[in-house]
Coordinates of C-alpha atoms in Angstrom, one line a residue:
M1 CA -72.0 51.7 28.0
H2 CA -70.0 50.2 25.4
R3 CA -67.1 52.7 25.9
V4 CA -67.1 51.8 29.5
E5 CA -66.7 48.3 28.7
R6 CA -63.8 48.8 26.2
A7 CA -62.2 51.0 28.6
V8 CA -62.6 48.1 31.3
R9 CA -61.1 45.2 29.1
F10 CA -58.2 47.6 27.8
S11 CA -57.3 48.5 31.5
R12 CA -57.3 44.8 32.3
R13 CA -54.9 44.0 29.1
I14 CA -52.8 47.0 30.7
G15 CA -52.3 45.0 33.8
V16 CA -52.0 41.4 32.6
L17 CA -48.7 43.2 30.4
L18 CA -47.6 45.2 33.2
A19 CA -47.8 41.7 35.2
A20 CA -45.7 40.2 32.8
A21 CA -43.3 42.7 32.6
A22 CA -43.0 42.9 36.3
A23 CA -42.4 39.2 36.2
I24 CA -39.5 39.3 33.6
V25 CA -37.6 41.9 34.8
P26 CA -36.2 39.6 38.1
F27 CA -36.2 36.6 35.9
A28 CA -33.7 38.6 33.4
T29 CA -32.3 40.2 36.7
A30 CA -31.5 36.3 37.6
R31 CA -29.8 35.4 34.2
A32 CA -27.9 38.6 34.0
Q33 CA -26.4 38.1 37.3
A34 CA -26.2 34.1 37.0
P35 CA -22.4 33.0 37.5
Q36 CA -20.1 32.2 34.9
P37 CA -19.1 28.9 34.5
F38 CA -15.7 28.0 35.1
I39 CA -14.9 26.0 31.5
I40 CA -12.1 23.1 32.0
G41 CA -11.2 21.7 28.5
V42 CA -9.9 18.4 28.1
S43 CA -7.8 17.8 24.9
G44 CA -7.1 14.5 23.8
D45 CA -7.2 11.4 21.5
Q46 CA -11.0 10.3 21.6
S47 CA -10.9 8.0 18.5
G48 CA -7.2 7.0 17.5
P49 CA -4.4 4.8 18.6
Y50 CA -4.3 6.6 22.0
I51 CA -8.2 6.4 23.1
D52 CA -7.0 3.9 25.9
V53 CA -3.9 6.3 27.0
T54 CA -6.3 9.6 27.0
G55 CA -10.0 8.8 25.7
P56 CA -12.4 8.7 27.9
G57 CA -10.3 7.5 30.7
Q58 CA -9.3 11.3 30.6
V59 CA -12.5 13.2 30.7
L60 CA -13.9 10.6 33.6
A61 CA -10.9 11.7 35.5
A62 CA -11.1 15.5 35.4
E63 CA -15.0 14.5 36.3
L64 CA -14.2 12.6 39.7
A65 CA -11.5 15.4 40.5
V66 CA -14.1 18.4 40.0
A67 CA -16.8 16.4 41.6
D68 CA -14.2 15.9 44.7
F69 CA -13.9 19.6 45.0
G70 CA -17.4 20.4 45.0
G71 CA -18.3 21.4 41.5
Q72 CA -18.0 24.8 41.9
V73 CA -14.7 27.2 42.4
L74 CA -15.0 30.8 43.2
G75 CA -18.8 30.8 43.2
R76 CA -18.6 29.7 39.7
P77 CA -20.0 26.0 38.6
I78 CA -17.1 24.1 37.1
V79 CA -18.3 22.6 33.8
I80 CA -15.6 20.3 31.8
R81 CA -15.8 20.4 28.0
S82 CA -13.9 18.0 25.8
A83 CA -12.8 17.6 22.1
D84 CA -10.9 15.0 19.7
D85 CA -7.3 16.3 19.0
Q86 CA -7.5 13.1 16.6
N87 CA -3.3 13.3 17.3
R88 CA -3.2 16.4 14.9
P89 CA -1.8 19.8 16.2
D90 CA -3.8 21.7 13.6
I91 CA -7.2 20.4 15.6
A92 CA -5.7 20.6 18.8
S93 CA -4.8 24.2 18.1
A94 CA -8.3 24.7 16.9
N95 CA -10.3 22.9 19.8
A96 CA -7.8 25.4 21.7
R97 CA -8.6 28.7 20.7
R98 CA -12.0 28.0 20.4
W99 CA -12.6 26.9 24.1
F100 CA -10.1 30.2 25.2
D101 CA -12.0 32.6 22.8
V102 CA -15.0 31.5 22.3
D103 CA -16.1 29.7 25.7
R104 CA -13.8 31.6 27.5
A105 CA -12.2 28.5 28.9
E106 CA -9.6 29.0 32.3
V107 CA -7.6 25.5 31.7
I108 CA -6.8 22.8 29.7
V109 CA -5.9 19.9 30.7
G110 CA -4.4 16.9 28.3
G111 CA -2.4 17.3 25.0
G112 CA -2.1 13.2 24.5
N113 CA 0.7 13.5 22.4
S114 CA 3.6 15.8 22.1
T115 CA 3.2 17.5 19.0
T116 CA -0.5 18.1 19.6
A117 CA 0.4 19.1 23.7
F118 CA 3.1 21.6 21.8
A119 CA 0.0 23.1 19.8
V120 CA -1.8 23.5 22.7
L121 CA 1.1 25.4 24.9
N122 CA 1.2 27.8 22.3
A123 CA -2.7 28.4 22.1
A124 CA -2.4 29.1 26.0
R125 CA 0.6 31.0 26.0
Q126 CA -1.0 33.7 23.8
A127 CA -4.5 33.1 25.6
G128 CA -2.4 33.9 29.1
R129 CA -4.8 30.7 30.0
S130 CA -3.7 27.9 32.1
F131 CA -2.4 24.2 30.5
L132 CA -1.8 21.0 32.3
V133 CA 0.6 18.9 30.4
V134 CA -0.8 15.5 31.1
G135 CA -0.2 12.4 28.6
A136 CA 3.0 14.3 26.3
G137 CA 6.3 12.9 27.3
N138 CA 8.9 15.2 26.1
P139 CA 10.7 16.8 28.7
D140 CA 11.0 19.8 26.8
F141 CA 7.8 20.7 28.6
A142 CA 9.7 21.7 31.6
G143 CA 12.9 22.5 29.9
K144 CA 13.7 24.8 26.9
E145 CA 9.5 24.9 26.2
C146 CA 8.8 25.9 29.7
S147 CA 5.9 28.2 30.5
A148 CA 4.6 30.2 33.3
V149 CA 1.2 29.0 32.4
S150 CA 2.1 25.2 32.1
T151 CA 3.1 22.3 34.5
Q152 CA 4.0 18.5 33.2
W153 CA 2.8 16.1 35.3
A154 CA 2.8 11.9 35.4
Y155 CA 6.3 11.5 33.5
D156 CA 8.3 12.2 30.5
T157 CA 10.6 10.3 28.3
H158 CA 13.8 11.3 30.2
A159 CA 12.2 9.5 33.5
Q160 CA 11.0 6.2 31.7
A161 CA 14.4 5.9 30.2
V162 CA 16.1 6.2 33.5
A163 CA 13.9 3.9 35.1
T164 CA 13.3 1.5 32.5
G165 CA 16.6 1.2 30.4
V166 CA 18.8 1.6 34.1
Y167 CA 16.8 -1.9 34.7
L168 CA 17.3 -3.7 31.8
S169 CA 20.7 -2.5 31.4
R170 CA 22.1 -3.4 34.6
G171 CA 20.0 -5.6 35.8
V172 CA 19.9 -8.4 33.2
G173 CA 23.4 -7.3 31.6
V174 CA 22.1 -6.6 27.7
G175 CA 24.3 -4.3 26.1
S176 CA 23.0 -3.9 22.6
W177 CA 19.6 -1.8 21.5
F178 CA 17.4 -1.5 18.2
F179 CA 14.8 1.2 18.3
I180 CA 11.3 0.6 17.0
T181 CA 10.3 4.3 17.1
A182 CA 7.2 6.3 16.6
D183 CA 7.9 9.0 14.3
Y184 CA 7.3 12.1 15.9
A185 CA 8.4 14.0 19.4
F186 CA 7.6 11.6 21.9
G187 CA 9.2 9.1 20.0
H188 CA 12.0 10.5 18.6
A189 CA 12.6 11.8 22.6
L190 CA 12.2 8.5 24.2
E191 CA 14.8 7.0 22.0
R192 CA 16.9 9.3 22.5
D193 CA 16.6 9.8 26.0
T194 CA 17.0 5.7 26.6
G195 CA 20.0 5.8 24.4
R196 CA 21.8 8.1 26.6
V197 CA 20.8 6.1 29.1
V198 CA 22.3 2.9 27.6
A199 CA 25.4 4.1 26.4
A200 CA 26.1 5.5 30.1
A201 CA 25.3 1.9 31.5
G202 CA 27.9 0.4 28.9
G203 CA 25.4 -0.7 26.4
R204 CA 25.5 0.4 22.8
V205 CA 22.4 1.1 20.3
A206 CA 22.6 -1.0 17.2
G207 CA 20.2 0.7 15.2
S208 CA 16.6 2.1 14.7
V209 CA 13.6 2.5 12.1
R210 CA 11.0 5.0 12.3
A211 CA 7.2 3.8 12.6
P212 CA 4.3 6.1 11.8
L213 CA 1.7 6.9 14.0
G214 CA -1.3 4.5 13.6
T215 CA 1.2 1.7 11.9
A216 CA -1.1 -1.6 12.0
D217 CA 1.4 -4.0 10.8
F218 CA 5.0 -3.7 12.1
S219 CA 6.1 -6.4 10.4
S220 CA 9.0 -4.9 8.2
F221 CA 10.0 -3.4 11.4
L222 CA 10.6 -6.1 13.7
L223 CA 12.4 -8.4 10.8
Q224 CA 14.9 -5.4 11.2
A225 CA 15.1 -5.5 14.6
Q226 CA 15.6 -9.2 14.1
G227 CA 18.1 -8.5 11.9
S228 CA 20.3 -6.3 13.7
R229 CA 20.5 -9.1 16.7
A230 CA 20.3 -7.0 19.4
G231 CA 19.6 -8.0 22.7
V232 CA 17.1 -5.5 23.6
I233 CA 14.4 -4.3 21.2
A234 CA 13.6 -1.1 22.7
L235 CA 9.5 -0.2 21.6
A236 CA 9.7 3.6 21.8
L237 CA 5.8 3.5 20.8
A238 CA 2.3 3.8 22.6
G239 CA -1.1 3.1 22.7
Q240 CA -2.5 0.7 20.3
D241 CA 1.1 1.0 18.0
L242 CA 2.5 -0.4 21.2
I243 CA 0.0 -3.4 21.2
N244 CA 0.6 -3.9 17.7
A245 CA 3.6 -4.5 18.0
I246 CA 4.1 -6.5 21.0
K247 CA 1.2 -9.1 19.8
Q248 CA 3.1 -9.1 16.4
A249 CA 6.4 -10.0 17.7
G250 CA 5.1 -12.5 19.5
E251 CA 3.6 -14.2 16.6
F252 CA 6.3 -14.0 14.7
G253 CA 8.4 -15.7 17.6
L254 CA 10.8 -13.0 17.7
V255 CA 11.3 -12.9 21.3
G256 CA 13.1 -16.1 23.4
G257 CA 14.5 -17.7 20.1
A258 CA 17.4 -18.4 19.2
G259 CA 18.8 -15.1 18.7
G260 CA 18.0 -14.7 22.6
Q261 CA 16.3 -11.1 22.4
R262 CA 14.5 -9.5 24.7
L263 CA 11.4 -6.8 24.1
A264 CA 11.3 -3.7 26.4
G265 CA 7.7 -1.5 26.3
L266 CA 9.4 2.0 27.4
S267 CA 6.4 3.6 27.1
L268 CA 4.2 0.1 28.4
L269 CA 0.8 1.2 30.5
S270 CA -1.0 -0.6 32.9
N271 CA -3.9 -0.8 30.5
D272 CA -1.6 -2.0 27.7
V273 CA -1.2 -5.3 29.3
V274 CA -4.9 -6.0 29.8
G275 CA -5.1 -5.1 25.5
I276 CA -2.0 -7.7 24.8
G277 CA -2.4 -10.2 27.5
L278 CA -0.2 -11.7 30.1
A279 CA 0.7 -14.7 27.5
A280 CA 2.2 -12.1 25.1
A281 CA 3.4 -9.8 27.8
E282 CA 5.1 -12.0 30.6
G283 CA 7.8 -10.6 31.7
L284 CA 7.9 -6.9 30.3
V285 CA 9.4 -4.4 32.2
A286 CA 7.8 -0.9 32.2
S287 CA 7.7 2.5 34.4
E288 CA 4.1 4.1 35.5
S289 CA 3.7 7.0 37.8
F290 CA 0.8 5.0 38.9
Y291 CA -0.4 1.1 39.9
W292 CA -3.9 0.7 40.4
D293 CA -3.0 -1.9 42.8
R294 CA -0.2 0.0 44.8
T295 CA -2.2 1.3 47.7
E296 CA -6.0 0.9 49.4
E297 CA -6.4 4.0 47.9
T298 CA -5.5 3.7 44.4
R299 CA -7.6 0.4 44.8
A300 CA -10.7 2.5 46.0
W301 CA -10.2 4.6 43.2
T302 CA -10.1 2.6 40.5
R303 CA -13.0 1.3 42.1
R304 CA -15.0 4.8 41.2
F305 CA -12.9 4.4 37.5
N306 CA -14.6 1.2 36.6
A307 CA -17.9 1.8 38.2
R308 CA -18.4 4.5 35.1
L309 CA -16.0 2.4 33.0
P310 CA -16.7 -0.9 33.2
G311 CA -14.0 -3.3 31.8
K312 CA -11.2 -0.7 31.9
I313 CA -8.4 -0.1 33.9
P314 CA -6.6 3.3 34.3
N315 CA -3.1 4.2 33.8
M316 CA -0.7 7.0 35.2
V317 CA -2.0 9.6 32.5
H318 CA -5.9 9.0 33.9
A319 CA -4.5 9.3 37.4
A320 CA -2.3 12.3 36.7
T321 CA -5.1 14.3 35.2
Y322 CA -7.2 13.5 38.2
S323 CA -4.1 15.0 40.2
A324 CA -3.6 17.9 38.2
V325 CA -7.2 19.1 37.9
L326 CA -7.8 18.6 41.8
H327 CA -4.5 20.5 42.4
Y328 CA -5.1 23.5 40.3
L329 CA -8.8 24.0 41.7
R330 CA -6.9 24.1 44.9
A331 CA -4.6 27.1 43.6
V332 CA -7.1 28.8 42.0
Q333 CA -9.2 28.7 45.4
A334 CA -6.4 29.7 47.2
A335 CA -4.9 32.5 45.3
G336 CA -8.7 33.7 44.9
T337 CA -8.0 34.4 40.9
V338 CA -8.0 32.8 37.8
E339 CA -5.3 34.5 36.5
A340 CA -3.2 32.0 34.9
R341 CA 0.5 33.3 36.2
T342 CA -0.7 34.0 39.6
V343 CA -2.3 30.1 39.8
N344 CA 0.6 28.3 38.5
A345 CA 3.0 30.2 41.0
K346 CA 0.6 29.1 43.6
M347 CA 0.3 25.7 42.4
K348 CA 4.0 25.7 43.1
E349 CA 3.7 26.9 46.5
L350 CA 1.2 23.9 47.3
P351 CA 2.0 20.2 47.9
V352 CA 0.1 18.3 45.9
N353 CA -1.9 15.6 47.9
D354 CA -4.4 13.1 46.6
F355 CA -5.0 9.4 46.4
N356 CA -1.7 8.7 44.7
N357 CA 0.2 11.5 45.7
A358 CA 1.7 12.5 49.3
D359 CA 3.4 15.7 49.0
V360 CA 4.7 16.2 46.2
R361 CA 6.3 19.3 44.8
I362 CA 6.1 21.1 41.9
R363 CA 9.4 22.1 40.5
Q364 CA 9.4 26.4 39.0
D365 CA 9.5 25.0 35.7
G366 CA 6.7 23.1 36.1
R367 CA 7.9 19.9 36.6
V368 CA 5.6 17.4 39.0
L369 CA 8.6 15.5 41.1
N370 CA 6.3 12.5 41.7
P371 CA 7.9 8.7 42.3
M372 CA 8.1 6.4 39.2
Y373 CA 7.5 2.6 39.9
I374 CA 9.4 0.0 38.2
L375 CA 6.3 -2.8 36.8
R376 CA 6.7 -6.1 35.6
V377 CA 4.0 -8.2 33.6
K378 CA 3.0 -10.8 35.8
S379 CA 2.5 -14.4 34.3
P380 CA -0.8 -15.9 33.8
R381 CA -0.5 -18.4 36.6
A382 CA 0.5 -15.5 39.3
S383 CA -2.3 -13.2 38.5
T384 CA -5.8 -13.3 40.4
G385 CA -8.2 -11.3 38.2
P386 CA -8.4 -9.4 34.9
F387 CA -6.6 -6.6 36.1
D388 CA -4.0 -8.1 38.3
V389 CA -1.4 -7.7 35.4
Q390 CA 1.5 -6.0 37.3
E391 CA 4.2 -6.3 40.3
V392 CA 5.6 -3.4 41.8
L393 CA 9.7 -3.9 41.7
A394 CA 11.1 -0.9 42.9
T395 CA 10.0 2.8 43.5
L396 CA 12.3 5.4 42.2
P397 CA 12.0 9.0 43.5
A398 CA 11.5 11.7 41.7
E399 CA 15.4 12.5 42.1
Q400 CA 16.6 9.9 40.3
V401 CA 14.5 9.7 37.1
F402 CA 14.0 13.3 36.3
R403 CA 16.9 15.8 34.8
T404 CA 17.6 18.4 37.2
A405 CA 16.5 21.7 36.8
E406 CA 19.8 22.6 35.5
E407 CA 19.4 20.1 32.9
A408 CA 16.6 20.7 31.7
G409 CA 17.6 24.4 31.0
C410 CA 14.3 26.3 31.6
R411 CA 14.4 30.0 31.1
L412 CA 10.7 31.6 31.6
S413 CA 9.4 34.0 29.4
N414 CA 5.7 33.5 29.4

């Protein structure tokens, strides 16, 4: 009798184990058949002087683009990963290589400054993956460093130099310029390109001084600029560095005094103006490829942005990140593949259309040919709210501000 009971109990255990195994098999099969996530890396400054240029706003812009696209592409769920490059090329490169080699990311967007962006581009070339350059302003990304796997969005230093420099040199009639320049690739390129525009307009460069990235005290640089007696003190800076320099220039009474000097914030963004305040920034002229209050579509997108980041105003880097990610995903869908060269070629075939762009084309060297807008900071009296900081003075087509393909000198190899 005991033998029979033991046999029954044994057979029951076997039945339970077989049932459990049968339940595990479809679960394991389902996991094996689950589509691999489509990973997009967002690389930029999340903690330093460019946090408001790129930072959380750039990550949010990418997320909004993914949501508007539908959350998946080629049957794969889209996942956003972000990392702080700390404005260091070694960290940017390590982040990019980890995304490409370990996480199997298909594309990286961002590259907040030109030095870190060049590092990411090298990693993308070696991995054969796509890179959407948004934030870095050196025009060489569509010139001698052009690539069959990359495109450059929003602006470059040549476009800003032409747009802002020509307006100040010809419209105001100021002949001499002195540069306070960020001491890395972006600042050097912005000074170089603006200097050429000034010379072509009949002006001259009286001198320049280089400021390290992340400088808190600009007093010595501003005093050198004041001593030059140049008509325009050109700030080839960005982010918190630019904000600090403009605020300190106001504290020193540098502008509007007996010398009649003017400030030029060559890479001034709308969110910088909010940080500086209208009293200190009034009258400054700059250029961007986006202004939040330009159309009903840009205002609607800004409301979505502000709902997720209260108190923050989007700039052209944020807007172009949305455009780049959305256009890239459309190209992947149209091409039916993630192969970087094929997708990059498809991006150039398709016009860029979204809340900020209408039938904008991408040149073969990767330059996105968006228009640029001349913006002037309003007076406190003219402003109707905390974000009402600038007015659009003019719209300049891409053909007037970006280098021609011949001038850029792209020789695509990889």
